[in-house]
């Protein structure tokens, strides 16, 4: 990696990803719940279906809690990565983006009072520095999970089977495999 800025980003994200505790066996929903507990505020997962015109993931922060809205009708591995990407925004301490994300939050989460929303981050533009950082942290966490599973001679995630086997029912994060 010749670019010093890219090298610094990689090292920074690596420190963040290496510092977090991973549940064993790994489950993204359990990881997110543990992150909420460690931060002292709940992180609620909100599965959404049939919203292909909106971001596949969205982090909304209110006075009371953080909410991760995610596409529930996608492949299990993609769903897991979405959850980790949005959790990475929390780990990195990212701040709110523009009004488009607030509009998406209002559409996806109409039960939230817009005046109480403090931060909205949506997964739409990967050229944004916060999005790149969250994507890299999520990928590095998944790399840790994969390495740990391979050392044990296991499939990297219990969800991989359902991605490749035709007719496998979609899994819900946190549900037993």
mmCIF file of C-alpha atoms in Angstrom:
data_model
loop_
_atom_site.group_PDB
_atom_site.id
_atom_site.type_symbol
_atom_site.label_atom_id
_atom_site.label_comp_id
_atom_site.label_asym_id
_atom_site.label_seq_id
_atom_site.Cartn_x
_atom_site.Cartn_y
_atom_site.Cartn_z
ATOM 1 C CA UNK A 1 0.000 0.000 0.000
ATOM 2 C CA UNK A 2 1.997 2.967 -1.308
ATOM 3 C CA UNK A 3 -0.508 5.730 -0.527
ATOM 4 C CA UNK A 4 0.183 7.055 3.010
ATOM 5 C CA UNK A 5 -3.447 8.180 3.495
ATOM 6 C CA UNK A 6 -4.745 4.725 2.518
ATOM 7 C CA UNK A 7 -2.218 3.109 4.851
ATOM 8 C CA UNK A 8 -3.328 5.345 7.764
ATOM 9 C CA UNK A 9 -6.986 4.542 7.045
ATOM 10 C CA UNK A 10 -6.208 0.812 6.980
ATOM 11 C CA UNK A 11 -4.277 0.977 10.276
ATOM 12 C CA UNK A 12 -6.974 3.070 11.946
ATOM 13 C CA UNK A 13 -9.758 0.717 10.851
ATOM 14 C CA UNK A 14 -7.690 -2.335 11.797
ATOM 15 C CA UNK A 15 -7.276 -0.999 15.362
ATOM 16 C CA UNK A 16 -11.038 -0.482 15.660
ATOM 17 C CA UNK A 17 -11.919 -3.911 14.233
ATOM 18 C CA UNK A 18 -9.324 -5.709 16.359
ATOM 19 C CA UNK A 19 -10.485 -4.013 19.571
ATOM 20 C CA UNK A 20 -14.099 -5.187 19.536
ATOM 21 C CA UNK A 21 -15.233 -8.334 21.288
ATOM 22 C CA UNK A 22 -16.805 -10.939 19.014
ATOM 23 C CA UNK A 23 -19.491 -13.330 20.237
ATOM 24 C CA UNK A 24 -18.643 -17.007 19.940
ATOM 25 C CA UNK A 25 -20.169 -18.416 17.826
ATOM 26 C CA UNK A 26 -20.438 -15.240 15.782
ATOM 27 C CA UNK A 27 -23.861 -13.755 15.181
ATOM 28 C CA UNK A 28 -24.193 -10.200 13.870
ATOM 29 C CA UNK A 29 -27.327 -9.475 15.933
ATOM 30 C CA UNK A 30 -25.622 -10.680 19.116
ATOM 31 C CA UNK A 31 -22.596 -8.564 18.208
ATOM 32 C CA UNK A 32 -24.795 -5.472 17.769
ATOM 33 C CA UNK A 33 -26.564 -6.130 21.090
ATOM 34 C CA UNK A 34 -23.186 -6.447 22.814
ATOM 35 C CA UNK A 35 -22.047 -3.200 21.226
ATOM 36 C CA UNK A 36 -25.156 -1.508 22.609
ATOM 37 C CA UNK A 37 -24.504 -2.916 26.059
ATOM 38 C CA UNK A 38 -20.867 -1.800 25.950
ATOM 39 C CA UNK A 39 -21.931 1.696 24.911
ATOM 40 C CA UNK A 40 -24.630 1.838 27.600
ATOM 41 C CA UNK A 41 -27.498 2.497 25.179
ATOM 42 C CA UNK A 42 -29.700 0.077 23.260
ATOM 43 C CA UNK A 43 -29.237 -0.642 19.582
ATOM 44 C CA UNK A 44 -32.482 -1.897 18.070
ATOM 45 C CA UNK A 45 -32.541 -3.871 14.821
ATOM 46 C CA UNK A 46 -35.364 -3.039 12.422
ATOM 47 C CA UNK A 47 -35.748 -5.544 9.555
ATOM 48 C CA UNK A 48 -37.359 -4.027 6.465
ATOM 49 C CA UNK A 49 -38.717 -5.864 3.447
ATOM 50 C CA UNK A 50 -39.442 -4.727 -0.099
ATOM 51 C CA UNK A 51 -37.655 -1.367 0.080
ATOM 52 C CA UNK A 52 -35.230 -1.822 -2.823
ATOM 53 C CA UNK A 53 -35.342 1.870 -3.771
ATOM 54 C CA UNK A 54 -33.913 2.938 -0.401
ATOM 55 C CA UNK A 55 -30.538 2.307 1.280
ATOM 56 C CA UNK A 56 -29.952 -1.319 2.277
ATOM 57 C CA UNK A 57 -28.914 -0.108 5.724
ATOM 58 C CA UNK A 58 -29.538 2.932 7.840
ATOM 59 C CA UNK A 59 -28.336 4.035 11.268
ATOM 60 C CA UNK A 60 -30.631 6.394 13.141
ATOM 61 C CA UNK A 61 -29.661 7.820 16.530
ATOM 62 C CA UNK A 62 -32.215 9.326 18.885
ATOM 63 C CA UNK A 63 -32.028 10.520 22.474
ATOM 64 C CA UNK A 64 -33.169 7.088 23.696
ATOM 65 C CA UNK A 65 -31.510 4.558 21.394
ATOM 66 C CA UNK A 66 -29.726 3.771 18.155
ATOM 67 C CA UNK A 67 -31.701 2.021 15.422
ATOM 68 C CA UNK A 68 -30.269 -0.047 12.612
ATOM 69 C CA UNK A 69 -32.747 -0.506 9.793
ATOM 70 C CA UNK A 70 -31.634 -3.178 7.340
ATOM 71 C CA UNK A 71 -32.848 -4.995 4.279
ATOM 72 C CA UNK A 72 -34.248 -8.283 5.556
ATOM 73 C CA UNK A 73 -34.953 -9.719 2.114
ATOM 74 C CA UNK A 74 -31.373 -10.082 0.943
ATOM 75 C CA UNK A 75 -28.839 -12.903 1.243
ATOM 76 C CA UNK A 76 -27.847 -13.764 4.830
ATOM 77 C CA UNK A 77 -24.194 -12.854 4.297
ATOM 78 C CA UNK A 78 -25.194 -9.494 2.822
ATOM 79 C CA UNK A 79 -27.569 -8.896 5.744
ATOM 80 C CA UNK A 80 -24.743 -9.663 8.163
ATOM 81 C CA UNK A 81 -22.453 -7.223 6.372
ATOM 82 C CA UNK A 82 -25.135 -4.502 6.443
ATOM 83 C CA UNK A 83 -25.509 -4.910 10.213
ATOM 84 C CA UNK A 84 -21.731 -4.755 10.689
ATOM 85 C CA UNK A 85 -21.417 -1.733 8.422
ATOM 86 C CA UNK A 86 -24.033 0.216 10.386
ATOM 87 C CA UNK A 87 -22.492 -0.919 13.698
ATOM 88 C CA UNK A 88 -19.122 0.276 12.370
ATOM 89 C CA UNK A 89 -20.563 3.792 12.111
ATOM 90 C CA UNK A 90 -21.163 3.594 15.873
ATOM 91 C CA UNK A 91 -17.702 2.171 16.532
ATOM 92 C CA UNK A 92 -16.105 4.965 14.492
ATOM 93 C CA UNK A 93 -18.165 7.721 16.128
ATOM 94 C CA UNK A 94 -19.508 8.989 12.814
ATOM 95 C CA UNK A 95 -21.780 11.998 12.683
ATOM 96 C CA UNK A 96 -24.920 12.773 10.693
ATOM 97 C CA UNK A 97 -24.936 13.134 6.953
ATOM 98 C CA UNK A 98 -27.242 15.249 4.787
ATOM 99 C CA UNK A 99 -30.982 15.730 4.466
ATOM 100 C CA UNK A 100 -31.453 12.841 2.039
ATOM 101 C CA UNK A 101 -30.686 10.401 4.844
ATOM 102 C CA UNK A 102 -33.177 12.127 7.138
ATOM 103 C CA UNK A 103 -35.831 11.789 4.428
ATOM 104 C CA UNK A 104 -34.996 8.080 4.073
ATOM 105 C CA UNK A 105 -35.227 7.662 7.854
ATOM 106 C CA UNK A 106 -38.653 9.326 7.889
ATOM 107 C CA UNK A 107 -39.855 6.980 5.139
ATOM 108 C CA UNK A 108 -38.421 3.826 6.701
ATOM 109 C CA UNK A 109 -39.133 4.667 10.332
ATOM 110 C CA UNK A 110 -42.312 6.770 10.419
ATOM 111 C CA UNK A 111 -42.857 5.977 14.110
ATOM 112 C CA UNK A 112 -39.763 8.029 15.080
ATOM 113 C CA UNK A 113 -40.337 11.689 15.864
ATOM 114 C CA UNK A 114 -38.081 13.621 13.433
ATOM 115 C CA UNK A 115 -37.376 16.243 16.099
ATOM 116 C CA UNK A 116 -35.814 13.555 18.300
ATOM 117 C CA UNK A 117 -33.506 12.174 15.609
ATOM 118 C CA UNK A 118 -29.934 13.328 16.267
ATOM 119 C CA UNK A 119 -28.030 11.391 13.624
ATOM 120 C CA UNK A 120 -28.891 9.516 10.424
ATOM 121 C CA UNK A 121 -26.350 7.631 8.358
ATOM 122 C CA UNK A 122 -27.395 5.705 5.268
ATOM 123 C CA UNK A 123 -25.449 3.283 3.157
ATOM 124 C CA UNK A 124 -25.585 4.929 -0.244
ATOM 125 C CA UNK A 125 -22.357 6.638 -1.371
ATOM 126 C CA UNK A 126 -19.083 4.767 -0.879
ATOM 127 C CA UNK A 127 -16.931 7.747 -1.877
ATOM 128 C CA UNK A 128 -17.851 9.464 1.405
ATOM 129 C CA UNK A 129 -14.964 9.041 3.912
ATOM 130 C CA UNK A 130 -17.324 7.855 6.686
ATOM 131 C CA UNK A 131 -18.828 5.226 4.380
ATOM 132 C CA UNK A 132 -15.394 3.968 3.317
ATOM 133 C CA UNK A 133 -14.289 3.749 6.941
ATOM 134 C CA UNK A 134 -17.447 1.886 8.016
ATOM 135 C CA UNK A 135 -17.156 -0.488 5.064
ATOM 136 C CA UNK A 136 -13.534 -1.278 5.876
ATOM 137 C CA UNK A 137 -14.222 -1.812 9.599
ATOM 138 C CA UNK A 138 -17.139 -4.157 8.764
ATOM 139 C CA UNK A 139 -14.973 -6.106 6.317
ATOM 140 C CA UNK A 140 -12.132 -6.411 8.828
ATOM 141 C CA UNK A 141 -14.536 -7.708 11.491
ATOM 142 C CA UNK A 142 -15.810 -10.323 9.033
ATOM 143 C CA UNK A 143 -12.198 -11.241 8.262
ATOM 144 C CA UNK A 144 -11.609 -11.894 11.991
ATOM 145 C CA UNK A 145 -14.752 -14.034 12.140
ATOM 146 C CA UNK A 146 -13.672 -16.019 9.074
ATOM 147 C CA UNK A 147 -10.142 -16.607 10.351
ATOM 148 C CA UNK A 148 -11.395 -17.787 13.736
ATOM 149 C CA UNK A 149 -13.828 -20.209 12.115
ATOM 150 C CA UNK A 150 -11.207 -21.575 9.726
ATOM 151 C CA UNK A 151 -8.750 -22.168 12.583
ATOM 152 C CA UNK A 152 -11.439 -24.365 14.125
ATOM 153 C CA UNK A 153 -12.192 -26.122 10.841
ATOM 154 C CA UNK A 154 -15.666 -24.578 10.701
ATOM 155 C CA UNK A 155 -17.664 -22.794 8.035
ATOM 156 C CA UNK A 156 -16.966 -19.066 8.467
ATOM 157 C CA UNK A 157 -20.587 -18.318 9.283
ATOM 158 C CA UNK A 158 -23.495 -20.596 10.014
ATOM 159 C CA UNK A 159 -25.455 -18.664 7.397
ATOM 160 C CA UNK A 160 -23.380 -19.525 4.323
ATOM 161 C CA UNK A 161 -25.235 -22.738 3.595
ATOM 162 C CA UNK A 162 -28.525 -20.932 3.026
ATOM 163 C CA UNK A 163 -26.944 -18.555 0.509
ATOM 164 C CA UNK A 164 -25.938 -21.331 -1.834
ATOM 165 C CA UNK A 165 -28.570 -24.003 -1.321
ATOM 166 C CA UNK A 166 -31.649 -23.486 -3.500
ATOM 167 C CA UNK A 167 -34.880 -23.303 -1.553
ATOM 168 C CA UNK A 168 -33.208 -22.530 1.764
ATOM 169 C CA UNK A 169 -35.362 -20.236 3.835
ATOM 170 C CA UNK A 170 -33.946 -16.802 4.589
ATOM 171 C CA UNK A 171 -32.548 -16.495 8.078
ATOM 172 C CA UNK A 172 -33.256 -13.741 10.586
ATOM 173 C CA UNK A 173 -30.301 -12.307 12.500
ATOM 174 C CA UNK A 174 -30.186 -13.649 16.034
ATOM 175 C CA UNK A 175 -32.259 -16.739 15.181
ATOM 176 C CA UNK A 176 -30.660 -20.141 15.830
ATOM 177 C CA UNK A 177 -29.070 -21.659 12.726
#
